[in-house]
Amino acid sequence: MPTSSPLSGQLVTIFGGSGYIGNYVAQSLLECGARLRLASRNPQAGFALKPLANLGQLQFMPCDITREEHVAAALEGASYVVNLVGAFEGNLDALMGEAPGTMGRIAAANGVRAMVHLSAIGADAGSTAAYAKAKALGEQRVFAAFPNATVLRPSIVFGKDDNFLNLFGGMIEMLPVLPVFGPDVKLQLVYADDVAEAVRTALEHPDSHGGHIYELGGPEQLTMMETHERIAAAQGRKRRFIAMPDGVSSTFAALPGTPMSRDQWTLLKASNVVSGEHRTLADMGIEPRPLGLFLDKWMLRYRKHGRFGAENERAKATR
């Protein structure tokens, strides 16, 4: 196990560590020898990480971050803290606004060496989206309590097991004609492993990265329509995509039970690209990886006949 990292042997508390992004962050920190305490509402969701850890390297703790005593218990003895909690439902101000400030205050009182807070591109106190306002409040509370914290604002985070590529991948597999909401909206998708590397880098070098906001985006900007077209091409499927007017999309997002909430629609319309006003992955020495590096492989499961379908297509192309 690597011993060169300052995190080696140190206890890192990760709030929300059993979630999708938490899985990538935990793997990155385990690789550099850190001891982890995953604090979340459903810690059992992170049990798949157990085989990756040495004996005593990984702890799981049930935690309600809106309760100060739970936060204090999760931070007991920790030298570093990461907050990955995000939600589109519930009391967003409490979960993503006030709770991060509580984490920062207790962490500072305990002498925690570094704190990383995961926010989001689009965090804006003046937004009409409750999610964006709560994220902005969380940043404010964190910096007030722990001024040397590092705030990371990722774009949409893609990965093999995400709820973005796989949502559209499944729809494209089943439907010959699909509506596209916000077809001209630009996205700057960022790879989950690159986000995890940013978390680790910020923890390892708080003197360089603390007190700053970083916007994390991939190396290219794609429209929502281009993203759909790339997914279809990776599946080897011909599909018809219909650009939906904003009025129709907004009405759809307001309906209960749809895959997109009104907040998500509002955020989507604002685009999801780095603004140029803050530091980026490049300032951490991280070269982001493009979606195209992975998409063909990940979409094999959605192809007709899977990888054998891909082999047949290649054979046809050489005839």
PDB file of C-alpha atoms in Angstrom:
ATOM      1  CA  MET A   1       0.000   0.000   0.000  1.00  0.00           C
ATOM      2  CA  PRO A   2       1.314   3.472  -0.854  1.00  0.00           C
ATOM      3  CA  THR A   3       2.804   5.355   2.086  1.00  0.00           C
ATOM      4  CA  SER A   4       3.840   8.594   0.357  1.00  0.00           C
ATOM      5  CA  SER A   5       0.448  10.258   0.731  1.00  0.00           C
ATOM      6  CA  PRO A   6      -0.089  12.458   3.819  1.00  0.00           C
ATOM      7  CA  LEU A   7      -3.455  10.693   4.111  1.00  0.00           C
ATOM      8  CA  SER A   8      -1.868   7.306   4.724  1.00  0.00           C
ATOM      9  CA  GLY A   9      -2.992   5.961   8.081  1.00  0.00           C
ATOM     10  CA  GLN A  10      -5.150   9.031   8.754  1.00  0.00           C
ATOM     11  CA  LEU A  11      -8.877   8.858   9.494  1.00  0.00           C
ATOM     12  CA  VAL A  12     -11.103  10.549   6.900  1.00  0.00           C
ATOM     13  CA  THR A  13     -14.812  10.961   7.605  1.00  0.00           C
ATOM     14  CA  ILE A  14     -16.905  10.978   4.432  1.00  0.00           C
ATOM     15  CA  PHE A  15     -20.456  12.211   4.857  1.00  0.00           C
ATOM     16  CA  GLY A  16     -22.580  10.638   2.147  1.00  0.00           C
ATOM     17  CA  GLY A  17     -19.756   8.205   1.486  1.00  0.00           C
ATOM     18  CA  SER A  18     -21.975   5.249   0.605  1.00  0.00           C
ATOM     19  CA  GLY A  19     -23.517   6.993  -2.418  1.00  0.00           C
ATOM     20  CA  TYR A  20     -22.611   6.927  -6.091  1.00  0.00           C
ATOM     21  CA  ILE A  21     -19.813   9.511  -5.992  1.00  0.00           C
ATOM     22  CA  GLY A  22     -18.792   8.325  -2.539  1.00  0.00           C
ATOM     23  CA  ASN A  23     -17.917   4.937  -3.974  1.00  0.00           C
ATOM     24  CA  TYR A  24     -15.333   6.507  -6.293  1.00  0.00           C
ATOM     25  CA  VAL A  25     -13.970   8.843  -3.609  1.00  0.00           C
ATOM     26  CA  ALA A  26     -13.654   5.999  -1.117  1.00  0.00           C
ATOM     27  CA  GLN A  27     -11.738   3.831  -3.576  1.00  0.00           C
ATOM     28  CA  SER A  28      -9.313   6.653  -4.323  1.00  0.00           C
ATOM     29  CA  LEU A  29      -8.656   7.310  -0.634  1.00  0.00           C
ATOM     30  CA  LEU A  30      -8.332   3.623   0.224  1.00  0.00           C
ATOM     31  CA  GLU A  31      -5.671   3.300  -2.474  1.00  0.00           C
ATOM     32  CA  CYS A  32      -3.530   5.957  -0.810  1.00  0.00           C
ATOM     33  CA  GLY A  33      -3.759   4.225   2.565  1.00  0.00           C
ATOM     34  CA  ALA A  34      -6.321   6.402   4.353  1.00  0.00           C
ATOM     35  CA  ARG A  35      -8.648   4.985   6.981  1.00  0.00           C
ATOM     36  CA  LEU A  36     -12.248   5.794   6.174  1.00  0.00           C
ATOM     37  CA  ARG A  37     -15.424   6.326   8.145  1.00  0.00           C
ATOM     38  CA  LEU A  38     -18.445   6.384   5.857  1.00  0.00           C
ATOM     39  CA  ALA A  39     -21.246   8.279   7.577  1.00  0.00           C
ATOM     40  CA  SER A  40     -24.638   8.179   5.868  1.00  0.00           C
ATOM     41  CA  ARG A  41     -28.307   7.387   6.304  1.00  0.00           C
ATOM     42  CA  ASN A  42     -27.827   3.999   4.628  1.00  0.00           C
ATOM     43  CA  PRO A  43     -24.244   2.885   5.316  1.00  0.00           C
ATOM     44  CA  GLN A  44     -25.025  -0.627   4.111  1.00  0.00           C
ATOM     45  CA  ALA A  45     -25.142   0.777   0.592  1.00  0.00           C
ATOM     46  CA  GLY A  46     -21.354   1.027   0.783  1.00  0.00           C
ATOM     47  CA  PHE A  47     -20.680  -2.544   1.887  1.00  0.00           C
ATOM     48  CA  ALA A  48     -19.424  -3.438  -1.599  1.00  0.00           C
ATOM     49  CA  LEU A  49     -16.261  -1.508  -0.698  1.00  0.00           C
ATOM     50  CA  LYS A  50     -15.307  -3.987   2.034  1.00  0.00           C
ATOM     51  CA  PRO A  51     -13.157  -6.267  -0.179  1.00  0.00           C
ATOM     52  CA  LEU A  52     -11.077  -3.239  -1.214  1.00  0.00           C
ATOM     53  CA  ALA A  53     -10.037  -2.341   2.331  1.00  0.00           C
ATOM     54  CA  ASN A  54      -7.546  -3.851   4.732  1.00  0.00           C
ATOM     55  CA  LEU A  55      -8.608  -4.968   8.186  1.00  0.00           C
ATOM     56  CA  GLY A  56      -9.664  -1.910  10.194  1.00  0.00           C
ATOM     57  CA  GLN A  57      -9.327   0.470   7.254  1.00  0.00           C
ATOM     58  CA  LEU A  58     -13.043   0.980   6.676  1.00  0.00           C
ATOM     59  CA  GLN A  59     -15.833   1.910   9.110  1.00  0.00           C
ATOM     60  CA  PHE A  60     -19.561   2.400   8.518  1.00  0.00           C
ATOM     61  CA  MET A  61     -21.679   4.713  10.644  1.00  0.00           C
ATOM     62  CA  PRO A  62     -25.406   5.521  10.437  1.00  0.00           C
ATOM     63  CA  CYS A  63     -25.721   9.303  10.469  1.00  0.00           C
ATOM     64  CA  ASP A  64     -28.436  11.925  10.224  1.00  0.00           C
ATOM     65  CA  ILE A  65     -26.482  15.043   9.264  1.00  0.00           C
ATOM     66  CA  THR A  66     -29.294  17.312  10.435  1.00  0.00           C
ATOM     67  CA  ARG A  67     -28.579  16.179  14.019  1.00  0.00           C
ATOM     68  CA  GLU A  68     -25.509  17.835  15.496  1.00  0.00           C
ATOM     69  CA  GLU A  69     -24.761  14.958  17.865  1.00  0.00           C
ATOM     70  CA  HIS A  70     -24.580  12.579  14.889  1.00  0.00           C
ATOM     71  CA  VAL A  71     -22.182  14.866  13.046  1.00  0.00           C
ATOM     72  CA  ALA A  72     -20.013  15.225  16.155  1.00  0.00           C
ATOM     73  CA  ALA A  73     -19.851  11.454  16.615  1.00  0.00           C
ATOM     74  CA  ALA A  74     -18.903  10.929  12.984  1.00  0.00           C
ATOM     75  CA  LEU A  75     -16.056  13.450  13.284  1.00  0.00           C
ATOM     76  CA  GLU A  76     -14.656  12.066  16.530  1.00  0.00           C
ATOM     77  CA  GLY A  77     -10.948  11.376  15.999  1.00  0.00           C
ATOM     78  CA  ALA A  78     -10.999  12.302  12.305  1.00  0.00           C
ATOM     79  CA  SER A  79      -8.128  14.256  10.751  1.00  0.00           C
ATOM     80  CA  TYR A  80      -9.921  15.011   7.461  1.00  0.00           C
ATOM     81  CA  VAL A  81     -13.534  15.422   6.378  1.00  0.00           C
ATOM     82  CA  VAL A  82     -15.356  15.202   3.068  1.00  0.00           C
ATOM     83  CA  ASN A  83     -18.998  16.132   2.525  1.00  0.00           C
ATOM     84  CA  LEU A  84     -20.673  14.565  -0.506  1.00  0.00           C
ATOM     85  CA  VAL A  85     -24.306  14.875   0.553  1.00  0.00           C
ATOM     86  CA  GLY A  86     -26.725  16.009  -2.137  1.00  0.00           C
ATOM     87  CA  ALA A  87     -30.475  15.634  -2.601  1.00  0.00           C
ATOM     88  CA  PHE A  88     -33.380  16.892  -4.691  1.00  0.00           C
ATOM     89  CA  GLU A  89     -36.019  15.977  -2.113  1.00  0.00           C
ATOM     90  CA  GLY A  90     -36.601  16.774   1.545  1.00  0.00           C
ATOM     91  CA  ASN A  91     -35.498  19.833   3.495  1.00  0.00           C
ATOM     92  CA  LEU A  92     -32.757  20.973   1.145  1.00  0.00           C
ATOM     93  CA  ASP A  93     -31.723  23.975   3.225  1.00  0.00           C
ATOM     94  CA  ALA A  94     -31.170  21.705   6.221  1.00  0.00           C
ATOM     95  CA  LEU A  95     -29.382  18.946   4.297  1.00  0.00           C
ATOM     96  CA  MET A  96     -27.213  20.940   1.896  1.00  0.00           C
ATOM     97  CA  GLY A  97     -27.226  24.383   3.521  1.00  0.00           C
ATOM     98  CA  GLU A  98     -27.058  24.249   7.295  1.00  0.00           C
ATOM     99  CA  ALA A  99     -25.603  20.757   7.846  1.00  0.00           C
ATOM    100  CA  PRO A 100     -22.343  21.496   5.977  1.00  0.00           C
ATOM    101  CA  GLY A 101     -21.846  24.496   8.243  1.00  0.00           C
ATOM    102  CA  THR A 102     -22.281  22.263  11.289  1.00  0.00           C
ATOM    103  CA  MET A 103     -19.688  19.880   9.862  1.00  0.00           C
ATOM    104  CA  GLY A 104     -17.264  22.752   9.295  1.00  0.00           C
ATOM    105  CA  ARG A 105     -17.760  24.210  12.759  1.00  0.00           C
ATOM    106  CA  ILE A 106     -17.207  20.895  14.557  1.00  0.00           C
ATOM    107  CA  ALA A 107     -14.309  19.983  12.268  1.00  0.00           C
ATOM    108  CA  ALA A 108     -12.585  23.298  13.013  1.00  0.00           C
ATOM    109  CA  ALA A 109     -13.112  22.864  16.756  1.00  0.00           C
ATOM    110  CA  ASN A 110     -11.643  19.345  16.545  1.00  0.00           C
ATOM    111  CA  GLY A 111      -8.518  20.500  14.704  1.00  0.00           C
ATOM    112  CA  VAL A 112      -9.362  18.726  11.446  1.00  0.00           C
ATOM    113  CA  ARG A 113      -6.567  19.353   8.939  1.00  0.00           C
ATOM    114  CA  ALA A 114      -8.591  19.731   5.743  1.00  0.00           C
ATOM    115  CA  MET A 115     -12.188  19.778   4.588  1.00  0.00           C
ATOM    116  CA  VAL A 116     -13.606  19.192   1.115  1.00  0.00           C
ATOM    117  CA  HIS A 117     -17.201  20.145   0.382  1.00  0.00           C
ATOM    118  CA  LEU A 118     -18.897  18.924  -2.795  1.00  0.00           C
ATOM    119  CA  SER A 119     -21.223  21.562  -4.193  1.00  0.00           C
ATOM    120  CA  ALA A 120     -22.391  21.809  -7.818  1.00  0.00           C
ATOM    121  CA  ILE A 121     -22.005  23.968 -10.899  1.00  0.00           C
ATOM    122  CA  GLY A 122     -24.977  26.283 -10.804  1.00  0.00           C
ATOM    123  CA  ALA A 123     -24.917  26.911  -7.051  1.00  0.00           C
ATOM    124  CA  ASP A 124     -26.561  30.314  -6.825  1.00  0.00           C
ATOM    125  CA  ALA A 125     -28.247  32.089  -3.918  1.00  0.00           C
ATOM    126  CA  GLY A 126     -30.415  33.979  -6.405  1.00  0.00           C
ATOM    127  CA  SER A 127     -31.615  30.939  -8.348  1.00  0.00           C
ATOM    128  CA  THR A 128     -35.278  29.961  -8.543  1.00  0.00           C
ATOM    129  CA  ALA A 129     -34.205  26.326  -8.006  1.00  0.00           C
ATOM    130  CA  ALA A 130     -34.261  25.258  -4.359  1.00  0.00           C
ATOM    131  CA  TYR A 131     -31.338  22.897  -5.047  1.00  0.00           C
ATOM    132  CA  ALA A 132     -29.090  25.674  -6.385  1.00  0.00           C
ATOM    133  CA  LYS A 133     -29.968  27.993  -3.499  1.00  0.00           C
ATOM    134  CA  ALA A 134     -29.302  25.284  -0.908  1.00  0.00           C
ATOM    135  CA  LYS A 135     -25.938  24.468  -2.477  1.00  0.00           C
ATOM    136  CA  ALA A 136     -24.976  28.144  -2.383  1.00  0.00           C
ATOM    137  CA  LEU A 137     -26.008  28.362   1.266  1.00  0.00           C
ATOM    138  CA  GLY A 138     -23.892  25.297   2.036  1.00  0.00           C
ATOM    139  CA  GLU A 139     -20.819  26.912   0.482  1.00  0.00           C
ATOM    140  CA  GLN A 140     -21.401  30.058   2.519  1.00  0.00           C
ATOM    141  CA  ARG A 141     -21.824  28.132   5.762  1.00  0.00           C
ATOM    142  CA  VAL A 142     -18.749  25.981   5.130  1.00  0.00           C
ATOM    143  CA  PHE A 143     -16.426  28.902   4.406  1.00  0.00           C
ATOM    144  CA  ALA A 144     -17.751  30.797   7.440  1.00  0.00           C
ATOM    145  CA  ALA A 145     -17.012  27.865   9.747  1.00  0.00           C
ATOM    146  CA  PHE A 146     -13.908  26.414   8.036  1.00  0.00           C
ATOM    147  CA  PRO A 147     -12.293  29.161   5.898  1.00  0.00           C
ATOM    148  CA  ASN A 148      -9.606  26.862   4.514  1.00  0.00           C
ATOM    149  CA  ALA A 149     -12.108  24.347   3.139  1.00  0.00           C
ATOM    150  CA  THR A 150     -12.006  23.415  -0.540  1.00  0.00           C
ATOM    151  CA  VAL A 151     -15.312  23.640  -2.412  1.00  0.00           C
ATOM    152  CA  LEU A 152     -15.700  21.509  -5.526  1.00  0.00           C
ATOM    153  CA  ARG A 153     -18.451  22.281  -8.026  1.00  0.00           C
ATOM    154  CA  PRO A 154     -18.723  19.396 -10.507  1.00  0.00           C
ATOM    155  CA  SER A 155     -20.806  19.342 -13.640  1.00  0.00           C
ATOM    156  CA  ILE A 156     -22.917  16.214 -14.193  1.00  0.00           C
ATOM    157  CA  VAL A 157     -20.724  13.343 -13.008  1.00  0.00           C
ATOM    158  CA  PHE A 158     -20.665  10.367 -15.365  1.00  0.00           C
ATOM    159  CA  GLY A 159     -19.542   6.827 -14.640  1.00  0.00           C
ATOM    160  CA  LYS A 160     -20.292   3.248 -15.588  1.00  0.00           C
ATOM    161  CA  ASP A 161     -22.991   2.995 -12.909  1.00  0.00           C
ATOM    162  CA  ASP A 162     -24.418   6.517 -13.053  1.00  0.00           C
ATOM    163  CA  ASN A 163     -28.064   7.564 -13.300  1.00  0.00           C
ATOM    164  CA  PHE A 164     -27.464   9.782 -16.323  1.00  0.00           C
ATOM    165  CA  LEU A 165     -25.937   7.741 -19.128  1.00  0.00           C
ATOM    166  CA  ASN A 166     -27.790   4.646 -18.002  1.00  0.00           C
ATOM    167  CA  LEU A 167     -31.142   6.433 -17.852  1.00  0.00           C
ATOM    168  CA  PHE A 168     -30.841   7.612 -21.441  1.00  0.00           C
ATOM    169  CA  GLY A 169     -29.108   4.415 -22.495  1.00  0.00           C
ATOM    170  CA  GLY A 170     -32.087   2.355 -21.358  1.00  0.00           C
ATOM    171  CA  MET A 171     -34.573   4.666 -23.059  1.00  0.00           C
ATOM    172  CA  ILE A 172     -32.634   4.648 -26.318  1.00  0.00           C
ATOM    173  CA  GLU A 173     -32.445   0.862 -26.217  1.00  0.00           C
ATOM    174  CA  MET A 174     -36.233   0.516 -25.927  1.00  0.00           C
ATOM    175  CA  LEU A 175     -37.739   3.418 -27.887  1.00  0.00           C
ATOM    176  CA  PRO A 176     -37.353   4.158 -31.621  1.00  0.00           C
ATOM    177  CA  VAL A 177     -38.358   7.806 -31.149  1.00  0.00           C
ATOM    178  CA  LEU A 178     -37.350   9.903 -28.135  1.00  0.00           C
ATOM    179  CA  PRO A 179     -38.043  13.466 -27.033  1.00  0.00           C
ATOM    180  CA  VAL A 180     -35.011  15.523 -25.998  1.00  0.00           C
ATOM    181  CA  PHE A 181     -35.490  18.191 -23.340  1.00  0.00           C
ATOM    182  CA  GLY A 182     -33.232  21.224 -23.617  1.00  0.00           C
ATOM    183  CA  PRO A 183     -31.653  19.945 -26.848  1.00  0.00           C
ATOM    184  CA  ASP A 184     -29.310  22.935 -27.183  1.00  0.00           C
ATOM    185  CA  VAL A 185     -28.314  23.076 -23.522  1.00  0.00           C
ATOM    186  CA  LYS A 186     -24.574  22.579 -23.085  1.00  0.00           C
ATOM    187  CA  LEU A 187     -23.126  20.017 -20.670  1.00  0.00           C
ATOM    188  CA  GLN A 188     -19.530  19.520 -19.592  1.00  0.00           C
ATOM    189  CA  LEU A 189     -19.749  16.010 -18.193  1.00  0.00           C
ATOM    190  CA  VAL A 190     -16.954  15.098 -15.781  1.00  0.00           C
ATOM    191  CA  TYR A 191     -15.723  11.571 -15.057  1.00  0.00           C
ATOM    192  CA  ALA A 192     -16.348  10.258 -11.544  1.00  0.00           C
ATOM    193  CA  ASP A 193     -12.737   9.130 -11.102  1.00  0.00           C
ATOM    194  CA  ASP A 194     -11.545  12.653 -11.950  1.00  0.00           C
ATOM    195  CA  VAL A 195     -13.834  14.084  -9.269  1.00  0.00           C
ATOM    196  CA  ALA A 196     -12.477  11.538  -6.797  1.00  0.00           C
ATOM    197  CA  GLU A 197      -8.923  12.531  -7.696  1.00  0.00           C
ATOM    198  CA  ALA A 198      -9.816  16.178  -7.090  1.00  0.00           C
ATOM    199  CA  VAL A 199     -11.127  15.304  -3.621  1.00  0.00           C
ATOM    200  CA  ARG A 200      -7.959  13.422  -2.772  1.00  0.00           C
ATOM    201  CA  THR A 201      -5.695  16.171  -4.131  1.00  0.00           C
ATOM    202  CA  ALA A 202      -7.518  18.841  -2.126  1.00  0.00           C
ATOM    203  CA  LEU A 203      -7.188  16.796   1.072  1.00  0.00           C
ATOM    204  CA  GLU A 204      -3.512  16.102   0.467  1.00  0.00           C
ATOM    205  CA  HIS A 205      -2.612  19.733  -0.251  1.00  0.00           C
ATOM    206  CA  PRO A 206      -4.903  22.058   1.742  1.00  0.00           C
ATOM    207  CA  ASP A 207      -2.257  24.812   1.741  1.00  0.00           C
ATOM    208  CA  SER A 208      -2.534  24.997  -2.050  1.00  0.00           C
ATOM    209  CA  HIS A 209      -6.229  24.327  -2.569  1.00  0.00           C
ATOM    210  CA  GLY A 210      -7.928  25.359   0.667  1.00  0.00           C
ATOM    211  CA  GLY A 211     -10.099  28.463   0.663  1.00  0.00           C
ATOM    212  CA  HIS A 212     -10.895  28.149  -3.052  1.00  0.00           C
ATOM    213  CA  ILE A 213     -13.787  27.077  -5.276  1.00  0.00           C
ATOM    214  CA  TYR A 214     -13.038  24.672  -8.127  1.00  0.00           C
ATOM    215  CA  GLU A 215     -15.411  24.065 -11.028  1.00  0.00           C
ATOM    216  CA  LEU A 216     -14.982  20.541 -12.340  1.00  0.00           C
ATOM    217  CA  GLY A 217     -15.828  19.863 -15.967  1.00  0.00           C
ATOM    218  CA  GLY A 218     -14.680  17.449 -18.631  1.00  0.00           C
ATOM    219  CA  PRO A 219     -12.543  18.346 -21.659  1.00  0.00           C
ATOM    220  CA  GLU A 220     -15.484  18.947 -24.013  1.00  0.00           C
ATOM    221  CA  GLN A 221     -18.873  20.617 -24.071  1.00  0.00           C
ATOM    222  CA  LEU A 222     -21.753  18.681 -25.629  1.00  0.00           C
ATOM    223  CA  THR A 223     -25.350  19.706 -26.146  1.00  0.00           C
ATOM    224  CA  MET A 224     -28.057  17.471 -24.759  1.00  0.00           C
ATOM    225  CA  MET A 225     -28.948  16.456 -28.309  1.00  0.00           C
ATOM    226  CA  GLU A 226     -25.326  15.550 -29.091  1.00  0.00           C
ATOM    227  CA  THR A 227     -25.180  13.494 -25.912  1.00  0.00           C
ATOM    228  CA  HIS A 228     -28.237  11.480 -26.978  1.00  0.00           C
ATOM    229  CA  GLU A 229     -26.792  10.964 -30.441  1.00  0.00           C
ATOM    230  CA  ARG A 230     -23.494   9.720 -29.036  1.00  0.00           C
ATOM    231  CA  ILE A 231     -25.226   7.247 -26.745  1.00  0.00           C
ATOM    232  CA  ALA A 232     -27.280   5.890 -29.658  1.00  0.00           C
ATOM    233  CA  ALA A 233     -24.171   5.583 -31.832  1.00  0.00           C
ATOM    234  CA  ALA A 234     -22.346   3.712 -29.071  1.00  0.00           C
ATOM    235  CA  GLN A 235     -25.255   1.260 -28.952  1.00  0.00           C
ATOM    236  CA  GLY A 236     -25.165   0.836 -32.722  1.00  0.00           C
ATOM    237  CA  ARG A 237     -28.797   1.987 -32.930  1.00  0.00           C
ATOM    238  CA  LYS A 238     -30.509   4.402 -35.283  1.00  0.00           C
ATOM    239  CA  ARG A 239     -32.963   6.552 -33.378  1.00  0.00           C
ATOM    240  CA  ARG A 240     -35.080   9.590 -34.121  1.00  0.00           C
ATOM    241  CA  PHE A 241     -34.717  12.394 -31.588  1.00  0.00           C
ATOM    242  CA  ILE A 242     -37.305  15.157 -31.345  1.00  0.00           C
ATOM    243  CA  ALA A 243     -36.255  18.486 -29.880  1.00  0.00           C
ATOM    244  CA  MET A 244     -38.917  19.463 -27.352  1.00  0.00           C
ATOM    245  CA  PRO A 245     -39.987  23.095 -26.874  1.00  0.00           C
ATOM    246  CA  ASP A 246     -39.136  24.528 -23.473  1.00  0.00           C
ATOM    247  CA  GLY A 247     -42.792  25.016 -22.579  1.00  0.00           C
ATOM    248  CA  VAL A 248     -43.546  21.333 -23.063  1.00  0.00           C
ATOM    249  CA  SER A 249     -40.403  20.273 -21.168  1.00  0.00           C
ATOM    250  CA  SER A 250     -41.193  22.590 -18.257  1.00  0.00           C
ATOM    251  CA  THR A 251     -44.744  21.255 -17.996  1.00  0.00           C
ATOM    252  CA  PHE A 252     -43.486  17.666 -18.090  1.00  0.00           C
ATOM    253  CA  ALA A 253     -40.938  18.348 -15.332  1.00  0.00           C
ATOM    254  CA  ALA A 254     -43.710  19.757 -13.127  1.00  0.00           C
ATOM    255  CA  LEU A 255     -45.688  16.499 -13.263  1.00  0.00           C
ATOM    256  CA  PRO A 256     -45.311  13.993 -10.391  1.00  0.00           C
ATOM    257  CA  GLY A 257     -43.462  10.756 -11.041  1.00  0.00           C
ATOM    258  CA  THR A 258     -41.432  11.974 -14.023  1.00  0.00           C
ATOM    259  CA  PRO A 259     -37.666  11.246 -14.242  1.00  0.00           C
ATOM    260  CA  MET A 260     -36.867  14.975 -14.144  1.00  0.00           C
ATOM    261  CA  SER A 261     -37.920  17.328 -11.336  1.00  0.00           C
ATOM    262  CA  ARG A 262     -38.718  21.017 -11.807  1.00  0.00           C
ATOM    263  CA  ASP A 263     -35.447  21.915 -10.055  1.00  0.00           C
ATOM    264  CA  GLN A 264     -33.482  19.639 -12.365  1.00  0.00           C
ATOM    265  CA  TRP A 265     -35.141  21.242 -15.374  1.00  0.00           C
ATOM    266  CA  THR A 266     -34.312  24.733 -14.110  1.00  0.00           C
ATOM    267  CA  LEU A 267     -30.689  23.739 -13.566  1.00  0.00           C
ATOM    268  CA  LEU A 268     -30.499  22.052 -16.964  1.00  0.00           C
ATOM    269  CA  LYS A 269     -31.743  25.161 -18.761  1.00  0.00           C
ATOM    270  CA  ALA A 270     -28.994  27.209 -17.110  1.00  0.00           C
ATOM    271  CA  SER A 271     -26.435  24.893 -18.813  1.00  0.00           C
ATOM    272  CA  ASN A 272     -23.880  22.891 -16.895  1.00  0.00           C
ATOM    273  CA  VAL A 273     -20.440  24.121 -17.921  1.00  0.00           C
ATOM    274  CA  VAL A 274     -17.561  25.758 -16.075  1.00  0.00           C
ATOM    275  CA  SER A 275     -17.949  29.523 -15.884  1.00  0.00           C
ATOM    276  CA  GLY A 276     -14.299  30.524 -16.119  1.00  0.00           C
ATOM    277  CA  GLU A 277     -14.639  32.492 -12.889  1.00  0.00           C
ATOM    278  CA  HIS A 278     -13.040  29.875 -10.643  1.00  0.00           C
ATOM    279  CA  ARG A 279     -10.199  27.383 -10.611  1.00  0.00           C
ATOM    280  CA  THR A 280     -10.594  24.116 -12.517  1.00  0.00           C
ATOM    281  CA  LEU A 281      -9.165  20.597 -12.610  1.00  0.00           C
ATOM    282  CA  ALA A 282      -6.176  21.938 -14.533  1.00  0.00           C
ATOM    283  CA  ASP A 283      -5.221  24.003 -11.479  1.00  0.00           C
ATOM    284  CA  MET A 284      -4.969  20.741  -9.561  1.00  0.00           C
ATOM    285  CA  GLY A 285      -2.789  19.168 -12.214  1.00  0.00           C
ATOM    286  CA  ILE A 286      -5.606  16.833 -13.274  1.00  0.00           C
ATOM    287  CA  GLU A 287      -6.288  16.186 -16.955  1.00  0.00           C
ATOM    288  CA  PRO A 288      -9.999  15.297 -17.270  1.00  0.00           C
ATOM    289  CA  ARG A 289     -10.923  12.279 -19.335  1.00  0.00           C
ATOM    290  CA  PRO A 290     -13.527  12.543 -22.130  1.00  0.00           C
ATOM    291  CA  LEU A 291     -16.784  10.635 -22.328  1.00  0.00           C
ATOM    292  CA  GLY A 292     -15.701   9.048 -25.602  1.00  0.00           C
ATOM    293  CA  LEU A 293     -12.940   7.161 -23.834  1.00  0.00           C
ATOM    294  CA  PHE A 294     -15.532   4.944 -22.128  1.00  0.00           C
ATOM    295  CA  LEU A 295     -18.895   5.233 -23.864  1.00  0.00           C
ATOM    296  CA  ASP A 296     -18.564   2.477 -26.493  1.00  0.00           C
ATOM    297  CA  LYS A 297     -17.555  -0.065 -23.851  1.00  0.00           C
ATOM    298  CA  TRP A 298     -20.243   0.951 -21.372  1.00  0.00           C
ATOM    299  CA  MET A 299     -23.010   0.857 -23.979  1.00  0.00           C
ATOM    300  CA  LEU A 300     -22.228  -2.721 -25.035  1.00  0.00           C
ATOM    301  CA  ARG A 301     -24.820  -4.015 -22.579  1.00  0.00           C
ATOM    302  CA  TYR A 302     -27.485  -1.986 -24.376  1.00  0.00           C
ATOM    303  CA  ARG A 303     -26.567  -3.273 -27.833  1.00  0.00           C
ATOM    304  CA  LYS A 304     -28.615  -5.932 -29.528  1.00  0.00           C
ATOM    305  CA  HIS A 305     -26.741  -9.177 -28.772  1.00  0.00           C
ATOM    306  CA  GLY A 306     -24.315  -7.263 -26.531  1.00  0.00           C
ATOM    307  CA  ARG A 307     -20.659  -7.529 -27.443  1.00  0.00           C
ATOM    308  CA  PHE A 308     -21.462 -10.105 -30.104  1.00  0.00           C
ATOM    309  CA  GLY A 309     -23.596  -7.463 -31.802  1.00  0.00           C
ATOM    310  CA  ALA A 310     -20.613  -5.135 -31.800  1.00  0.00           C
ATOM    311  CA  GLU A 311     -18.437  -7.823 -33.355  1.00  0.00           C
ATOM    312  CA  ASN A 312     -21.038  -8.398 -36.082  1.00  0.00           C
ATOM    313  CA  GLU A 313     -21.136  -4.695 -36.892  1.00  0.00           C
ATOM    314  CA  ARG A 314     -17.342  -4.589 -37.184  1.00  0.00           C
ATOM    315  CA  ALA A 315     -17.407  -7.646 -39.444  1.00  0.00           C
ATOM    316  CA  LYS A 316     -19.973  -6.001 -41.736  1.00  0.00           C
ATOM    317  CA  ALA A 317     -17.883  -2.850 -41.952  1.00  0.00           C
ATOM    318  CA  THR A 318     -14.855  -4.797 -43.267  1.00  0.00           C
ATOM    319  CA  ARG A 319     -16.752  -6.602 -46.043  1.00  0.00           C
TER     320      ARG A 319
END
